[in-house]
C-alpha positions as a printed NumPy array, in Angstrom:
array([[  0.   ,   0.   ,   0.   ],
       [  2.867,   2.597,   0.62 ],
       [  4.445,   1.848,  -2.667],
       [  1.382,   2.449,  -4.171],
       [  0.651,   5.704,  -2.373],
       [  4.713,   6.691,  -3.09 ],
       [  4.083,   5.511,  -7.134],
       [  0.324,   8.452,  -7.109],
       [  2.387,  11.094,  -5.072],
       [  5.323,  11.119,  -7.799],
       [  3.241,  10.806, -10.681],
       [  1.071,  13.803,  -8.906],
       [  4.363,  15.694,  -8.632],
       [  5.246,  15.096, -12.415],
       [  2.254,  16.162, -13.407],
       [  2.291,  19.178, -11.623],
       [  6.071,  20.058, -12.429],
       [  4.919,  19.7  , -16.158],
       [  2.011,  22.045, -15.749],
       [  4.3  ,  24.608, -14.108],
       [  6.572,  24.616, -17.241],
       [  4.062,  24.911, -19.747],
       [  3.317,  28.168, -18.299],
       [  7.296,  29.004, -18.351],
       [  7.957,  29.196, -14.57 ],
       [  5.064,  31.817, -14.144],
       [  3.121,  29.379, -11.785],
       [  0.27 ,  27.502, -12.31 ],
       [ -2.996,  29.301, -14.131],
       [ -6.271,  28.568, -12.742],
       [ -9.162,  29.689, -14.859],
       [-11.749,  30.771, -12.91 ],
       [-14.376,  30.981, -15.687],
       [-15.194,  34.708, -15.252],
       [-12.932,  36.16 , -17.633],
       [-14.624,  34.333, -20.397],
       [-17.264,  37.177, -21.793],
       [-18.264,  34.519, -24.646],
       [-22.104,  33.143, -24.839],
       [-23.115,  30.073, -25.586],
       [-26.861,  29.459, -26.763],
       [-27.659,  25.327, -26.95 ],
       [-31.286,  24.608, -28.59 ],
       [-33.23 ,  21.871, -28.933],
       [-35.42 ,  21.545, -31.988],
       [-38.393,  19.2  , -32.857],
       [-39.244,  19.566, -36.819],
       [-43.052,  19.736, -37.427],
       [-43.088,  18.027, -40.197],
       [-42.619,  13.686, -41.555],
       [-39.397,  15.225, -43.681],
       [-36.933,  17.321, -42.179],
       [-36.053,  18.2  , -46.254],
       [-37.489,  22.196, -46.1  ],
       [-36.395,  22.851, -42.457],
       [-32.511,  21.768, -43.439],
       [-32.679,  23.442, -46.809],
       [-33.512,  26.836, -44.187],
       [-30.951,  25.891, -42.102],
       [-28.505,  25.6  , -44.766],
       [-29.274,  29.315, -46.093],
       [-29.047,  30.919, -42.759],
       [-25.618,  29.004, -41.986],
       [-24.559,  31.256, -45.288],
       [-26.195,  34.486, -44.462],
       [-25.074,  34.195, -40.452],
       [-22.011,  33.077, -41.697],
       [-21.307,  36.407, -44.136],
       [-23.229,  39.228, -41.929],
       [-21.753,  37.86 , -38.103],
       [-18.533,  37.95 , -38.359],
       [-18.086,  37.829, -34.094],
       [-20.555,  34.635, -34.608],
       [-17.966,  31.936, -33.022],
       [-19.782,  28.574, -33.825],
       [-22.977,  28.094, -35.426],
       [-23.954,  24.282, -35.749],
       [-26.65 ,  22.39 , -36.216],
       [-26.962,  18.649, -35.641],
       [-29.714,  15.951, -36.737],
       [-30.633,  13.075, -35.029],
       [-30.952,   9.643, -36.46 ],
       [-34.299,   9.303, -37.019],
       [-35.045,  12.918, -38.737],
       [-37.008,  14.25 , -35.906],
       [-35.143,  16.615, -34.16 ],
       [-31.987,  19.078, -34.196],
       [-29.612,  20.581, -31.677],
       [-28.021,  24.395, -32.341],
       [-25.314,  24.919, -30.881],
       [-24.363,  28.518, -31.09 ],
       [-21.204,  30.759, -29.392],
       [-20.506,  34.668, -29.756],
       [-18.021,  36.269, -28.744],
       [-20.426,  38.4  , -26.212],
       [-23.642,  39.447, -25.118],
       [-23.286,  42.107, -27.912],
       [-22.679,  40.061, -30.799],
       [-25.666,  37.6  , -29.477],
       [-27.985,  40.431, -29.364],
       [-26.641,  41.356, -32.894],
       [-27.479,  37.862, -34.151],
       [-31.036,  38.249, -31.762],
       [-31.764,  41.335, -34.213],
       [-30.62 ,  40.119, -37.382],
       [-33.077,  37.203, -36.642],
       [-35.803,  39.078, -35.392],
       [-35.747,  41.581, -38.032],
       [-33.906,  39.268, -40.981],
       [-35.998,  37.16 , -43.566],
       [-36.03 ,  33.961, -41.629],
       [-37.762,  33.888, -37.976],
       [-41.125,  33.339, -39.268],
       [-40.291,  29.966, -41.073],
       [-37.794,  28.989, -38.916],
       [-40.617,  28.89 , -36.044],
       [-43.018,  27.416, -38.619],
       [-40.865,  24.418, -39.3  ],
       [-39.147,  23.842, -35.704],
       [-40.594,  23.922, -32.259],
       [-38.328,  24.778, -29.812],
       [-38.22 ,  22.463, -26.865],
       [-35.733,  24.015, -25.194],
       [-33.103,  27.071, -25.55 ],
       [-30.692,  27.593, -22.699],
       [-28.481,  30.655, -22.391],
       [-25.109,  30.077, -21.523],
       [-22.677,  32.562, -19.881],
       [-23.362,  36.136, -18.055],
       [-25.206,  37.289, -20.565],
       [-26.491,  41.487, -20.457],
       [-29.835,  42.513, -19.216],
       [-30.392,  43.636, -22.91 ],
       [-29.942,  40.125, -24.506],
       [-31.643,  38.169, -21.798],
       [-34.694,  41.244, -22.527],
       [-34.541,  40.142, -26.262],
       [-35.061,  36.222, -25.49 ],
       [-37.647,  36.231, -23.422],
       [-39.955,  35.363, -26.039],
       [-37.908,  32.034, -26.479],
       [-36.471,  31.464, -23.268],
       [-35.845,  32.595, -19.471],
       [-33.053,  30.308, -19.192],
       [-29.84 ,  31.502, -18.637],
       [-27.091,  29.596, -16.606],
       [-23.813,  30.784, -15.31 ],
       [-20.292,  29.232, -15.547],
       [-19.213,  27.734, -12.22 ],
       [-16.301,  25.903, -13.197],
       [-14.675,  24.367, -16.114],
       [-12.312,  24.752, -19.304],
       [-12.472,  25.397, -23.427],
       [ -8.973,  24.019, -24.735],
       [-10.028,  25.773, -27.967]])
């Protein structure tokens, strides 16, 4: 038992002696998640129709228009389950201004109507400390908006 314990305690000062020199000798860098001014908006979609054909074909021109007019727009993805019934967005901007940008361009932009004729959203979480003014602008959507506590993006 107290070769094992000796064996974790070395490897647990390796680790920790490789850490420290990644970060050349300036100690070790805890990120406490509050520095990060990025949201993240994660939806789930049902499709209201037996083909998911038009709602994908709308998809696939808003991924071009977002794609040209939001340049701050991070990550825009969305994903389709097996059986052709429902999608995930995953969406990240580089703040609470950009996602109000996108908010706008959506509310205002050729697309909302159809996209909400096409999808039900069955949930829509807001991710990160998002501004009184964007939280304001999704409450016709959502009222969920969760906070970092802990964790890290290695991208």
């Amino acid at each position: 038992m107290h070769k094992i314990f000796t064996c974790f305690t070395l490897l647990l000062f390796l680790t920790s002696v490789s850490a420290y020199e990644k970060n050349k000798g300036q100690g070790f860098k805890i990120w406490d998640g509050k520095k990060s001014d990025q949201i993240k908006f994660y939806l789930d979609l049902e499709i209201n129709s037996d083909s998911p054909d038009k709602a994908i074909n709308l998809i696939n021109e808003m991924v071009i228009f977002i794609k040209d007019l939001e340049p701050d727009t991070i990550t825009y993805e969305y994903y389709l389950s097996k059986d052709n019934k429902s999608i995930s967005l995953r969406e990240v901007y580089k703040n609470s201004e950009t996602a109000l940008y996108h908010m706008n361009n959506f509310g205002d932009g050729p697309y909302a109507e159809r996209f909400l004729s096409l999808m039900t959203i069955r949930s829509f979480q807001v991710m990160g400390n998002a501004s009184d003014e964007l939280l304001k602008s999704l409450e016709p959507f959502t009222k969920d908006n969760r906070l970092l506590i802990s964790g890290f993006d290695r991208n």
